Amino acid sequence: MDDSGRVQIYYGDGRGKSAAALGYALQAAGAGRSVIVIQFLKGRMAEESAFLQRLEPEIKVFHFEKSEKRYETLSEQEKLEENRNLKNGVNFAKKVLLNDECSLLILDELLGVVDNNVVTKEEMEALFQAKADETQIILTGRSLPGYMRELADEVYQIQSEKG
């Protein structure tokens, strides 16, 4: 199935949203498509990042957070500082889309950035408007605002049934 130009969202409390998106990235890169992954709200995650860096140049991975800690463990002051970095990541994503730099853009945990009110509905709409018709975007996160559902072509809720 050709998913070019589609906006897909994987959300919910279950595990595997990021893994599903990264699996999709591997398939796309294997098919010769250019892939960019931007990770949000995961701290620096040195081990995972080191592994993902080995996938370059087929899959380019970026993260803009400076803190080693996960976002939810930061103090209010640290969150304010990190919010600037997260906004830089969103602005970078928009630049990637405007310049048509990839055929698949994965915005891992971007829904958490939205949920934490780091970016506005208008900023998210502007991000999607920057997308070329053939560019595919995958977003992940725990919660899904109603307006994001409207911006997506496909929505997948991932939840745990046991455990």
Tab-separated table of C-alpha atoms in Angstrom:
chain	number	residue	atom	x	y	z
A	1	MET	CA	0.000	0.000	0.000
A	2	ASP	CA	1.304	3.456	-0.865
A	3	ASP	CA	1.055	5.720	2.164
A	4	SER	CA	2.710	8.749	0.567
A	5	GLY	CA	1.034	11.960	1.588
A	6	ARG	CA	-0.813	10.380	4.514
A	7	VAL	CA	-0.843	11.662	8.076
A	8	GLN	CA	-0.949	8.817	10.571
A	9	ILE	CA	-1.270	9.033	14.338
A	10	TYR	CA	-0.425	6.303	16.847
A	11	TYR	CA	-1.712	7.215	20.305
A	12	GLY	CA	-2.834	5.702	23.577
A	13	ASP	CA	-1.552	4.401	26.894
A	14	GLY	CA	-0.221	1.155	25.463
A	15	ARG	CA	3.402	0.480	24.635
A	16	GLY	CA	4.757	0.224	21.108
A	17	LYS	CA	3.717	3.495	19.458
A	18	SER	CA	7.279	4.657	18.873
A	19	ALA	CA	8.363	1.136	17.948
A	20	ALA	CA	5.599	0.947	15.332
A	21	ALA	CA	6.644	4.293	13.870
A	22	LEU	CA	10.323	3.293	13.808
A	23	GLY	CA	9.421	-0.029	12.192
A	24	TYR	CA	7.656	1.946	9.507
A	25	ALA	CA	10.799	4.081	9.144
A	26	LEU	CA	12.892	0.953	8.559
A	27	GLN	CA	10.479	-0.261	5.866
A	28	ALA	CA	10.470	3.134	4.162
A	29	ALA	CA	14.272	3.433	4.246
A	30	GLY	CA	14.559	-0.109	2.904
A	31	ALA	CA	12.361	0.948	-0.014
A	32	GLY	CA	14.720	3.839	-0.766
A	33	ARG	CA	12.609	6.612	0.776
A	34	SER	CA	14.241	9.418	2.760
A	35	VAL	CA	13.278	9.380	6.436
A	36	ILE	CA	13.660	11.932	9.221
A	37	VAL	CA	12.744	11.164	12.826
A	38	ILE	CA	12.379	13.947	15.394
A	39	GLN	CA	12.022	12.723	18.975
A	40	PHE	CA	10.305	14.779	21.662
A	41	LEU	CA	9.883	14.384	25.447
A	42	LYS	CA	12.291	11.487	25.781
A	43	GLY	CA	15.249	13.288	27.314
A	44	ARG	CA	18.552	12.568	25.648
A	45	MET	CA	18.162	8.753	25.929
A	46	ALA	CA	21.833	8.127	25.147
A	47	GLU	CA	21.619	4.371	24.445
A	48	GLU	CA	18.599	4.524	22.138
A	49	SER	CA	19.965	7.592	20.362
A	50	ALA	CA	23.343	5.940	19.793
A	51	PHE	CA	21.632	2.968	18.164
A	52	LEU	CA	19.384	5.130	15.996
A	53	GLN	CA	22.391	7.214	14.882
A	54	ARG	CA	23.825	4.036	13.309
A	55	LEU	CA	20.877	4.009	10.902
A	56	GLU	CA	22.138	7.193	9.239
A	57	PRO	CA	22.244	8.292	6.475
A	58	GLU	CA	19.118	6.306	5.528
A	59	ILE	CA	17.245	7.461	8.634
A	60	LYS	CA	18.215	10.803	10.135
A	61	VAL	CA	17.323	11.213	13.811
A	62	PHE	CA	17.082	14.524	15.670
A	63	HIS	CA	16.212	15.562	19.191
A	64	PHE	CA	16.310	19.062	20.552
A	65	GLU	CA	16.037	18.474	24.269
A	66	LYS	CA	19.090	19.316	26.342
A	67	SER	CA	18.118	17.646	29.610
A	68	GLU	CA	19.168	14.090	30.386
A	69	LYS	CA	15.931	13.656	32.380
A	70	ARG	CA	12.495	12.883	31.008
A	71	TYR	CA	10.259	15.929	30.643
A	72	GLU	CA	7.713	14.909	33.276
A	73	THR	CA	10.454	14.757	35.964
A	74	LEU	CA	11.709	18.313	35.330
A	75	SER	CA	11.074	21.239	37.671
A	76	GLU	CA	8.837	24.059	36.400
A	77	GLN	CA	11.927	26.201	35.654
A	78	GLU	CA	13.602	23.335	33.782
A	79	LYS	CA	10.382	22.770	31.811
A	80	LEU	CA	10.342	26.432	30.735
A	81	GLU	CA	13.892	26.080	29.431
A	82	GLU	CA	13.133	22.763	27.744
A	83	ASN	CA	9.968	24.178	26.135
A	84	ARG	CA	12.183	26.495	24.065
A	85	ASN	CA	14.148	23.490	22.854
A	86	LEU	CA	10.945	21.589	22.043
A	87	LYS	CA	9.612	24.583	20.073
A	88	ASN	CA	12.895	24.573	18.131
A	89	GLY	CA	12.177	20.938	17.261
A	90	VAL	CA	8.699	21.817	16.005
A	91	ASN	CA	10.100	24.719	13.982
A	92	PHE	CA	12.727	22.375	12.530
A	93	ALA	CA	9.963	19.932	11.544
A	94	LYS	CA	8.153	22.754	9.753
A	95	LYS	CA	11.379	23.698	7.924
A	96	VAL	CA	11.878	20.060	6.895
A	97	LEU	CA	8.353	20.007	5.463
A	98	LEU	CA	8.634	23.395	3.729
A	99	ASN	CA	11.903	22.351	2.080
A	100	ASP	CA	10.560	18.896	1.164
A	101	GLU	CA	13.597	17.275	2.795
A	102	CYS	CA	12.137	13.790	3.257
A	103	SER	CA	9.383	11.502	2.092
A	104	LEU	CA	8.590	10.285	5.645
A	105	LEU	CA	8.708	12.492	8.741
A	106	ILE	CA	8.172	10.843	12.118
A	107	LEU	CA	7.346	13.182	14.992
A	108	ASP	CA	7.819	10.835	17.940
A	109	GLU	CA	5.879	11.965	21.055
A	110	LEU	CA	4.824	15.245	19.437
A	111	LEU	CA	1.350	14.690	20.874
A	112	GLY	CA	2.908	15.064	24.331
A	113	VAL	CA	4.303	18.442	23.304
A	114	VAL	CA	0.775	19.437	22.301
A	115	ASP	CA	-0.643	17.982	25.534
A	116	ASN	CA	1.841	20.035	27.599
A	117	ASN	CA	0.726	23.218	25.796
A	118	VAL	CA	4.182	23.855	24.349
A	119	VAL	CA	2.661	24.433	20.898
A	120	THR	CA	-0.747	25.794	19.987
A	121	LYS	CA	-3.452	24.429	17.736
A	122	GLU	CA	-2.571	27.155	15.218
A	123	GLU	CA	1.102	26.132	15.243
A	124	MET	CA	0.128	22.519	14.605
A	125	GLU	CA	-2.182	23.500	11.761
A	126	ALA	CA	0.648	25.567	10.236
A	127	LEU	CA	2.960	22.556	10.535
A	128	PHE	CA	0.536	20.369	8.576
A	129	GLN	CA	-0.037	23.080	5.972
A	130	ALA	CA	3.729	23.074	5.297
A	131	LYS	CA	3.554	19.411	4.175
A	132	ALA	CA	3.999	18.605	0.507
A	133	ASP	CA	1.214	16.450	-0.932
A	134	GLU	CA	3.422	13.368	-1.214
A	135	THR	CA	5.124	13.649	2.205
A	136	GLN	CA	3.983	11.152	4.823
A	137	ILE	CA	3.908	12.119	8.504
A	138	ILE	CA	3.584	9.825	11.507
A	139	LEU	CA	2.916	11.265	14.972
A	140	THR	CA	2.970	9.415	18.270
A	141	GLY	CA	1.883	10.216	21.818
A	142	ARG	CA	-0.431	9.296	24.655
A	143	SER	CA	-3.410	11.612	24.192
A	144	LEU	CA	-5.101	12.909	21.079
A	145	PRO	CA	-6.823	16.304	20.985
A	146	GLY	CA	-9.953	16.340	18.836
A	147	TYR	CA	-8.557	18.813	16.324
A	148	MET	CA	-5.532	16.561	15.722
A	149	ARG	CA	-7.902	13.736	14.798
A	150	GLU	CA	-9.339	16.021	12.108
A	151	LEU	CA	-5.849	16.730	10.689
A	152	ALA	CA	-5.024	13.029	10.344
A	153	ASP	CA	-5.859	10.580	7.565
A	154	GLU	CA	-5.452	7.533	9.810
A	155	VAL	CA	-5.633	7.221	13.605
A	156	TYR	CA	-4.553	4.139	15.548
A	157	GLN	CA	-5.263	3.811	19.252
A	158	ILE	CA	-2.730	1.581	21.015
A	159	GLN	CA	-3.869	0.266	24.378
A	160	SER	CA	-2.991	-2.509	26.747
A	161	GLU	CA	-5.620	-5.182	27.307
A	162	LYS	CA	-3.712	-6.978	30.057
A	163	GLY	CA	-0.791	-6.300	32.239
